[in-house]
Amino acid sequence: MTHTHVAGSIHADATAAGPQWLNRPTDVNELDPALWSASVERVDGGEVSVAGLGVKEIAEEVGTPAYVVDEADFRARAAAFREAFAGWQVYYAGKSFLTRSVARWIREEDLYLDVCSGGELSVALAGGMDPARIGLHGNNKSVDELALALSKGVGRIIVDSLDEIGRIEQLCAANGWRARVMVRVTTGVEAHTHEYIATAHEDQKFGFSITNGQAMVAMVRCHYSEHMDLLGIHSHIGSQIFDTHGFEVAARRTMKLLAQFAAATGTELPELDLGGGFGIAYTHADTPATPDALATSLREIVEHEARGYNIAIPQISIEPGRAISGPTTMALYTVGTVKVVDIDGGQNRVYVSVDGGMSDNIRPALYAAEYSAAVVSRASRAEPVLCRVVGKHCEGGDILVRDVFLPADIAPGDLLAVPASGAYSRAMASNYNMLTKPPVVAVRDGELTTLLRRESLEDLMSLDVGN
């Protein structure tokens, strides 16, 4: 699909009957285990269950749309990163999805936690996270956010500008605090990912450039500050990354910077954070690496670079978010309308409208992100037909799944699920068209627990203080 109009794909698509990677399935009821959480399966009658609980019962109890988390799968993925990267510090990237319960899971699975705002920090603390195991990110942290982090004793603040360094020094001087900081650097590496989520090239808002010397200036200032302990440097090269080639270049440049800093100051900094961005499978075309494979490759890269620069291997940390939260969750919808639309070449496409949309998953509209979907309330013997799953918002670009094969007898009332919806769906949800945000429920051993209740219209009206 080639987008040819600044207003969005709905206005000017170079239309094709589905992307080349999308193959017509032989069995429209089959669920690819690479896309769904570990406990998802079809049971008698074709209904899908999660951790022993059927989706019909879930829908009856909490309604739709809803996010359904496989708790055991979430914990298992967290544990897999912890075990694969033994000896390294694994920070769960809370921006992908965070609640007090999730913070508790992360604590109980012995991971660290990365937050990006005062709100996320407050949730992490309320969930029982040890402040010393929390890192605070952000390119424009407010004085209040920095004061909260410093007063609680967070383990590290990843500084992103000279202005921020000045704010931290002022807060520490006024309150007798001491800040543990890392300097975020831009390595010039642009990961093979969507332009808007590739964050290590020079022309973007994050970090200090290694190339023009800003990174060294920031490091020296933090190192010699009376109020800071400089732990090391932080790098992040992008998101939805499937190999480690970009990390190899980033590691080479960051390790070189550590060596240059040691030569200039006589101090070898103890830590290096390589960031996250590890990809997951949203469609059959995605082939993410396992935590074990990632760990093997990244260890080899770091050890090689340390030998090359004749420096000690620092304490390494990584920040998986999507790779833990994403595959654990399905978004559950009810089909409302089905219509057939003619497209070029005498073909047609079935538009399947559900009771959610871009307010509960903005990624397809924002990034042209691809997803999969399946009818989960029943099995079907009908032939697969090319469908487009769309939401109920007043936007032509309100598309949840651009191309997917669903059974030809799909009808209003069917339950439809979108897998791999745990990361950046509820976290980026909005109230567009005054829709309320869906609930998030976790299922474990057949038992359902509400993590976030459904917003009500009363919740929205309570914010409207006008007449």
Coordinates of C-alpha atoms in Angstrom, one line a residue:
M1 CA 0.0 0.0 0.0
T2 CA 1.5 3.3 -1.1
H3 CA 0.3 6.4 0.7
T4 CA 0.2 9.3 -1.7
H5 CA -1.8 12.1 0.1
V6 CA -0.7 14.2 3.0
A7 CA -4.2 13.9 4.6
G8 CA -3.8 10.2 5.0
S9 CA -4.2 6.9 3.2
I10 CA -8.0 7.1 2.9
H11 CA -7.7 10.0 0.5
A12 CA -5.2 8.6 -1.9
D13 CA -4.2 4.9 -1.8
A14 CA -2.4 3.2 -4.5
T15 CA -4.8 0.4 -4.0
A16 CA -3.9 -3.3 -4.0
A17 CA -5.9 -6.2 -2.8
G18 CA -3.8 -6.8 0.3
P19 CA -0.1 -6.6 0.8
Q20 CA 2.2 -9.2 -0.7
W21 CA 3.0 -10.8 2.6
L22 CA -0.7 -11.5 3.4
N23 CA -1.5 -15.0 2.2
R24 CA -5.0 -16.5 1.9
P25 CA -5.3 -19.0 4.9
T26 CA -6.3 -22.6 4.3
D27 CA -8.1 -22.5 7.7
V28 CA -9.7 -19.3 8.7
N29 CA -10.0 -20.5 12.3
E30 CA -6.4 -21.2 12.8
L31 CA -4.6 -19.0 15.4
D32 CA -0.9 -18.4 14.7
P33 CA 0.8 -19.0 18.1
A34 CA 3.4 -16.4 17.2
L35 CA 0.8 -13.7 17.4
W36 CA -1.2 -14.7 20.4
S37 CA -0.4 -15.0 24.1
A38 CA 0.6 -18.5 25.3
S39 CA -2.7 -19.5 26.8
V40 CA -4.9 -18.5 23.9
E41 CA -6.7 -21.5 22.2
R42 CA -9.9 -22.5 20.5
V43 CA -12.0 -24.8 22.6
D44 CA -15.1 -26.8 21.9
G45 CA -17.5 -24.9 19.5
G46 CA -14.7 -22.8 18.2
E47 CA -14.8 -20.1 20.9
V48 CA -11.4 -18.7 22.0
S49 CA -10.3 -18.9 25.6
V50 CA -7.6 -17.0 27.5
A51 CA -6.0 -18.9 30.4
G52 CA -9.1 -21.1 30.6
L53 CA -11.7 -18.3 30.4
G54 CA -13.8 -17.9 27.2
V55 CA -14.1 -14.6 25.5
K56 CA -17.9 -14.7 25.6
E57 CA -17.8 -14.8 29.4
I58 CA -15.2 -12.0 29.4
A59 CA -17.4 -9.8 27.1
E60 CA -20.5 -10.5 29.2
E61 CA -18.7 -9.5 32.4
V62 CA -16.8 -6.4 31.3
G63 CA -18.3 -5.5 27.9
T64 CA -16.4 -4.6 24.7
P65 CA -14.1 -3.1 23.7
A66 CA -11.7 -4.4 26.3
Y67 CA -8.1 -5.3 26.6
V68 CA -7.5 -8.8 27.9
V69 CA -4.1 -9.6 29.4
D70 CA -2.7 -13.1 29.9
E71 CA -1.0 -12.5 33.2
A72 CA 1.1 -15.7 33.2
D73 CA 2.3 -14.9 29.8
F74 CA 3.3 -11.4 30.8
R75 CA 5.2 -12.7 33.8
A76 CA 6.9 -15.4 31.7
R77 CA 8.1 -12.9 29.1
A78 CA 9.5 -10.7 31.9
A79 CA 11.2 -13.7 33.4
A80 CA 12.6 -14.8 30.0
F81 CA 14.4 -11.4 29.6
R82 CA 15.7 -11.5 33.2
E83 CA 17.1 -15.0 32.7
A84 CA 18.5 -14.5 29.2
F85 CA 20.3 -11.3 30.3
A86 CA 21.5 -12.6 33.7
G87 CA 24.1 -10.2 35.1
W88 CA 22.6 -7.3 33.2
Q89 CA 19.9 -4.9 34.4
V90 CA 16.6 -5.4 32.7
Y91 CA 14.4 -2.3 32.9
Y92 CA 10.7 -2.8 31.8
A93 CA 9.8 0.2 29.7
G94 CA 6.6 1.3 31.5
K95 CA 5.6 3.6 28.7
S96 CA 4.4 0.6 26.7
F97 CA 1.8 -0.2 29.4
L98 CA 1.7 0.5 33.1
T99 CA -0.7 0.1 36.0
R100 CA -0.1 -0.5 39.7
S101 CA -0.7 -4.2 39.1
V102 CA 1.9 -4.3 36.3
A103 CA 4.4 -2.5 38.5
R104 CA 3.8 -5.2 41.1
W105 CA 4.3 -7.9 38.5
I106 CA 7.6 -6.3 37.4
R107 CA 8.7 -6.1 41.0
E108 CA 7.8 -9.7 41.7
E109 CA 9.6 -10.8 38.6
D110 CA 12.7 -9.0 39.8
L111 CA 13.0 -6.5 37.0
Y112 CA 13.8 -2.8 37.1
L113 CA 11.3 -0.2 35.7
D114 CA 11.7 2.7 33.4
V115 CA 9.3 5.6 33.5
C116 CA 8.9 8.8 31.4
S117 CA 6.8 11.2 33.5
G118 CA 5.7 12.1 37.0
G119 CA 2.5 10.2 36.4
E120 CA 4.3 7.0 35.4
L121 CA 6.6 7.4 38.4
S122 CA 3.7 7.8 40.7
V123 CA 2.0 4.7 39.4
A124 CA 5.3 2.8 39.8
L125 CA 5.7 3.9 43.4
A126 CA 2.1 3.1 44.1
G127 CA 2.7 -0.4 42.7
G128 CA 5.4 -1.0 45.2
M129 CA 8.5 -0.5 43.1
D130 CA 11.7 0.2 45.0
P131 CA 12.7 3.8 43.9
A132 CA 16.3 2.7 43.6
R133 CA 15.2 0.3 40.8
I134 CA 13.4 3.0 38.8
G135 CA 14.9 5.1 36.0
L136 CA 13.3 8.4 34.8
H137 CA 13.4 9.4 31.2
G138 CA 12.1 12.4 29.3
N139 CA 13.4 15.2 27.1
N140 CA 11.5 18.0 29.0
K141 CA 11.1 16.9 32.6
S142 CA 9.4 19.5 34.7
V143 CA 10.8 20.9 38.0
D144 CA 8.0 19.0 39.8
E145 CA 8.8 15.8 38.1
L146 CA 12.5 16.1 38.9
A147 CA 11.7 17.0 42.5
L148 CA 9.5 14.0 42.9
A149 CA 12.2 11.7 41.5
L150 CA 15.0 13.2 43.6
S151 CA 12.9 13.3 46.8
K152 CA 12.0 9.6 46.4
G153 CA 15.6 8.5 45.6
V154 CA 15.1 7.1 42.1
G155 CA 18.1 5.0 40.9
R156 CA 18.9 7.1 37.9
I157 CA 17.7 10.1 35.9
I158 CA 18.5 10.0 32.3
V159 CA 19.4 13.7 31.5
D160 CA 18.6 15.0 28.1
S161 CA 19.6 18.7 28.0
L162 CA 21.9 21.2 29.6
D163 CA 18.8 23.0 30.8
E164 CA 17.8 19.8 32.7
I165 CA 21.2 19.4 34.2
G166 CA 20.9 23.0 35.5
R167 CA 17.4 22.3 37.0
I168 CA 18.7 19.2 38.8
E169 CA 21.7 21.1 40.3
Q170 CA 19.4 23.8 41.6
L171 CA 17.0 21.3 43.2
C172 CA 19.8 19.4 44.8
A173 CA 21.5 22.5 46.1
A174 CA 18.3 23.8 47.6
N175 CA 17.2 20.5 49.2
G176 CA 20.4 18.7 50.0
W177 CA 19.7 16.0 47.5
R178 CA 22.2 14.1 45.3
A179 CA 21.3 12.9 41.8
R180 CA 22.4 9.7 40.1
V181 CA 22.3 10.5 36.4
M182 CA 23.0 9.0 33.0
V183 CA 23.6 11.1 29.9
R184 CA 21.4 10.2 26.9
V185 CA 23.4 10.3 23.7
T186 CA 22.5 10.1 20.0
T187 CA 24.7 7.7 18.2
G188 CA 23.7 8.6 14.6
V189 CA 22.2 5.1 14.2
E190 CA 18.8 5.0 12.5
A191 CA 17.1 1.7 13.1
H192 CA 15.2 0.0 10.3
T193 CA 11.8 1.1 11.5
H194 CA 9.1 3.7 10.9
E195 CA 10.6 7.3 10.6
Y196 CA 8.6 8.6 13.6
I197 CA 9.8 5.9 16.0
A198 CA 13.5 5.8 15.0
T199 CA 15.1 7.9 17.7
A200 CA 18.9 7.8 17.4
H201 CA 19.6 9.8 14.3
E202 CA 20.7 13.4 14.7
D203 CA 17.6 15.3 13.6
Q204 CA 15.3 14.6 16.5
K205 CA 14.5 15.8 20.0
F206 CA 16.3 13.2 22.2
G207 CA 19.8 13.2 23.6
F208 CA 23.2 14.8 23.2
S209 CA 25.0 14.3 19.9
I210 CA 28.3 12.3 20.1
T211 CA 29.3 13.6 16.7
N212 CA 29.4 17.3 17.5
G213 CA 30.8 16.8 21.0
Q214 CA 27.7 17.8 23.0
A215 CA 27.6 14.4 24.7
M216 CA 31.1 14.8 26.0
V217 CA 30.3 18.3 27.2
A218 CA 27.3 17.0 29.1
M219 CA 29.2 14.1 30.6
V220 CA 32.0 16.3 31.8
R221 CA 29.6 18.8 33.4
C222 CA 27.7 16.0 35.2
H223 CA 31.0 14.3 36.3
Y224 CA 32.4 17.5 37.9
S225 CA 29.1 18.7 39.4
E226 CA 28.9 18.9 43.2
H227 CA 25.4 17.5 43.2
M228 CA 25.6 14.6 40.7
D229 CA 27.0 11.1 40.4
L230 CA 27.5 10.3 36.7
L231 CA 26.8 6.6 36.2
G232 CA 27.3 6.3 32.5
I233 CA 25.6 6.9 29.2
H234 CA 22.3 5.8 27.6
S235 CA 21.5 5.1 24.0
H236 CA 18.2 4.1 22.3
I237 CA 18.2 3.5 18.5
G238 CA 14.5 3.0 17.8
S239 CA 11.5 0.7 18.1
Q240 CA 10.2 -2.6 16.6
I241 CA 13.7 -3.8 15.7
F242 CA 14.2 -7.4 14.6
D243 CA 18.0 -7.7 14.6
T244 CA 21.0 -6.4 16.4
H245 CA 23.0 -4.8 13.6
G246 CA 21.9 -1.3 14.8
F247 CA 22.9 -2.1 18.3
E248 CA 26.3 -3.2 17.1
V249 CA 27.0 0.3 15.7
A250 CA 25.5 2.0 18.7
A251 CA 27.6 -0.1 21.1
R252 CA 30.8 0.7 19.1
R253 CA 30.2 4.4 19.3
T254 CA 29.1 4.5 23.0
M255 CA 32.0 2.3 24.1
K256 CA 34.3 4.6 22.2
L257 CA 32.8 7.5 24.0
L258 CA 33.3 5.8 27.4
A259 CA 37.0 5.2 26.4
Q260 CA 37.4 8.8 25.4
F261 CA 35.9 10.0 28.6
A262 CA 38.2 7.7 30.7
A263 CA 41.2 9.1 28.8
A264 CA 40.1 12.7 29.4
T265 CA 39.1 12.4 33.1
G266 CA 40.9 9.3 34.4
T267 CA 37.5 7.8 35.3
E268 CA 35.9 4.8 33.7
L269 CA 32.1 5.2 34.0
P270 CA 30.5 2.0 35.4
E271 CA 27.2 1.8 33.3
L272 CA 25.9 1.7 29.8
D273 CA 22.3 1.4 28.7
L274 CA 21.7 0.1 25.2
G275 CA 17.9 0.9 25.3
G276 CA 15.2 -1.3 24.0
G277 CA 13.0 -1.3 20.9
F278 CA 13.0 -5.1 20.5
G279 CA 10.3 -6.1 18.0
I280 CA 7.3 -8.4 18.3
A281 CA 5.1 -10.2 15.8
Y282 CA 2.0 -8.2 14.8
T283 CA 1.5 -10.2 11.6
H284 CA 2.8 -13.4 9.9
A285 CA 5.5 -11.3 8.2
D286 CA 7.2 -10.4 11.5
T287 CA 10.0 -12.6 12.8
P288 CA 11.3 -11.2 16.1
A289 CA 14.3 -12.6 17.9
T290 CA 14.0 -14.5 21.2
P291 CA 15.4 -13.0 24.4
D292 CA 18.1 -15.7 24.3
A293 CA 19.2 -14.8 20.8
L294 CA 19.2 -11.1 21.6
A295 CA 21.3 -11.7 24.7
T296 CA 23.8 -13.8 22.9
S297 CA 24.3 -11.2 20.2
L298 CA 24.4 -8.2 22.5
R299 CA 26.9 -9.9 24.9
E300 CA 29.2 -10.6 22.0
I301 CA 28.9 -7.1 20.7
V302 CA 29.7 -5.5 24.1
E303 CA 32.6 -7.8 24.9
H304 CA 34.1 -7.3 21.5
E305 CA 34.0 -3.5 21.8
A306 CA 35.4 -3.5 25.3
R307 CA 38.4 -5.5 24.1
G308 CA 38.8 -3.2 21.2
Y309 CA 39.0 -0.1 23.4
N310 CA 40.8 -1.8 26.3
I311 CA 38.2 -0.9 28.9
A312 CA 36.3 -2.9 31.4
I313 CA 32.9 -4.1 30.5
P314 CA 30.5 -1.8 32.2
Q315 CA 27.2 -2.7 33.9
I316 CA 24.9 -3.1 30.9
S317 CA 21.1 -2.4 31.0
I318 CA 18.4 -2.8 28.4
E319 CA 14.8 -1.6 28.3
P320 CA 12.3 -4.1 26.8
G321 CA 8.7 -2.8 26.9
R322 CA 6.7 -3.9 23.9
A323 CA 8.6 -7.3 23.8
I324 CA 7.1 -8.0 27.3
S325 CA 3.7 -6.4 27.2
G326 CA 2.7 -6.5 23.6
P327 CA 2.1 -10.2 22.8
T328 CA 0.4 -10.8 26.2
T329 CA -2.8 -8.9 25.3
M330 CA -5.7 -9.0 22.9
A331 CA -8.1 -6.2 22.2
L332 CA -11.6 -7.7 22.2
Y333 CA -14.4 -6.0 20.1
T334 CA -17.9 -6.6 19.0
V335 CA -18.7 -6.4 15.3
G336 CA -21.4 -3.8 14.6
T337 CA -21.7 -3.5 10.8
V338 CA -20.4 -5.3 7.8
K339 CA -20.4 -3.9 4.3
V340 CA -18.8 -4.8 0.9
V341 CA -17.0 -2.0 -1.0
D342 CA -15.8 -2.2 -4.6
I343 CA -12.1 -1.5 -5.2
D344 CA -10.0 -1.3 -8.4
G345 CA -9.8 -4.2 -10.8
G346 CA -13.3 -5.5 -10.2
Q347 CA -12.4 -6.7 -6.7
N348 CA -14.0 -5.8 -3.5
R349 CA -13.2 -5.6 0.2
V350 CA -15.3 -6.3 3.2
Y351 CA -15.4 -3.5 5.8
V352 CA -15.9 -4.8 9.3
S353 CA -16.8 -2.1 11.8
V354 CA -16.3 -2.7 15.5
D355 CA -17.2 -0.8 18.7
G356 CA -13.8 0.7 19.2
G357 CA -11.2 2.2 16.9
M358 CA -8.4 4.7 16.8
S359 CA -9.2 5.9 20.4
D360 CA -8.1 2.6 21.8
N361 CA -5.4 1.9 19.2
I362 CA -3.9 4.9 17.5
R363 CA -0.9 3.1 16.1
P364 CA -2.3 2.1 12.7
A365 CA -3.4 5.7 12.0
L366 CA -0.2 7.2 13.5
Y367 CA 2.4 4.8 12.2
A368 CA 0.6 2.8 9.5
A369 CA 1.2 -0.1 11.9
E370 CA -0.1 -3.5 10.7
Y371 CA -2.1 -5.8 12.9
S372 CA -3.9 -9.1 12.6
A373 CA -7.4 -10.1 13.7
A374 CA -9.7 -13.2 14.1
V375 CA -13.3 -14.0 14.9
V376 CA -13.0 -15.5 18.4
S377 CA -16.6 -16.2 19.5
R378 CA -17.1 -19.1 17.2
A379 CA -15.5 -21.2 14.4
S380 CA -16.6 -20.8 10.8
R381 CA -16.7 -23.1 7.7
A382 CA -17.0 -20.1 5.4
E383 CA -14.4 -19.1 2.9
P384 CA -11.9 -16.5 3.9
V385 CA -12.5 -13.0 2.4
L386 CA -10.3 -9.9 2.4
C387 CA -11.4 -7.5 5.1
R388 CA -10.5 -4.2 6.6
V389 CA -11.3 -3.8 10.3
V390 CA -12.4 -0.2 11.1
G391 CA -13.6 1.7 14.1
K392 CA -16.6 3.8 14.9
H393 CA -14.9 7.2 14.9
C394 CA -15.8 10.0 12.5
E395 CA -12.5 9.6 10.6
G396 CA -11.9 7.9 7.2
G397 CA -8.5 6.9 8.6
D398 CA -10.0 5.1 11.6
I399 CA -8.5 1.8 10.6
L400 CA -7.5 -0.9 13.1
V401 CA -6.4 -3.7 10.7
R402 CA -5.8 -2.6 7.2
D403 CA -5.8 -6.1 5.5
V404 CA -6.8 -9.4 7.0
F405 CA -8.6 -12.5 5.9
L406 CA -11.8 -13.2 7.9
P407 CA -14.6 -15.7 7.3
A408 CA -17.1 -14.7 4.7
D409 CA -20.0 -15.1 7.1
I410 CA -18.7 -12.6 9.6
A411 CA -21.7 -10.7 11.0
P412 CA -22.9 -8.2 13.6
G413 CA -22.6 -9.6 17.0
D414 CA -19.5 -11.6 16.4
L415 CA -16.6 -11.1 18.8
L416 CA -13.4 -10.1 17.0
A417 CA -10.0 -9.9 18.6
V418 CA -6.8 -8.1 17.7
P419 CA -3.7 -9.8 19.1
A420 CA -0.4 -8.1 20.2
S421 CA -2.4 -5.1 21.6
G422 CA -0.6 -4.9 24.9
A423 CA 1.9 -2.2 24.0
Y424 CA 1.0 1.4 23.1
S425 CA -2.7 0.8 22.8
R426 CA -4.2 1.5 26.2
A427 CA -1.1 3.6 27.0
M428 CA -1.9 5.9 24.0
A429 CA -5.7 5.8 24.2
S430 CA -7.8 8.9 23.9
N431 CA -11.4 10.1 24.3
Y432 CA -11.8 11.1 20.7
N433 CA -15.5 11.6 19.9
M434 CA -16.0 11.4 23.7
L435 CA -15.6 7.6 23.7
T436 CA -14.7 6.2 27.1
K437 CA -11.4 4.3 27.4
P438 CA -11.9 0.5 27.5
P439 CA -11.1 -1.6 30.6
V440 CA -8.0 -3.7 31.0
V441 CA -8.6 -7.1 32.6
A442 CA -6.1 -9.8 33.4
V443 CA -6.9 -13.5 33.2
R444 CA -4.9 -16.2 35.1
D445 CA -6.0 -19.8 35.8
G446 CA -9.6 -19.0 34.6
E447 CA -10.0 -16.1 37.0
L448 CA -10.5 -12.5 35.8
T449 CA -9.1 -9.5 37.5
T450 CA -9.7 -5.9 36.6
L451 CA -6.6 -3.8 36.3
L452 CA -8.2 -0.6 34.9
R453 CA -12.0 -0.3 35.0
R454 CA -13.9 1.1 32.0
E455 CA -14.2 4.8 32.0
S456 CA -17.8 6.1 32.3
L457 CA -19.5 9.1 30.8
E458 CA -19.6 10.4 34.4
D459 CA -15.8 10.3 34.5
L460 CA -15.7 12.4 31.4
M461 CA -18.4 14.8 32.5
S462 CA -16.6 15.3 35.9
L463 CA -13.7 17.0 34.0
D464 CA -16.1 19.4 32.2
V465 CA -16.5 22.2 34.7
G466 CA -18.4 24.5 32.4
N467 CA -22.1 25.3 32.5

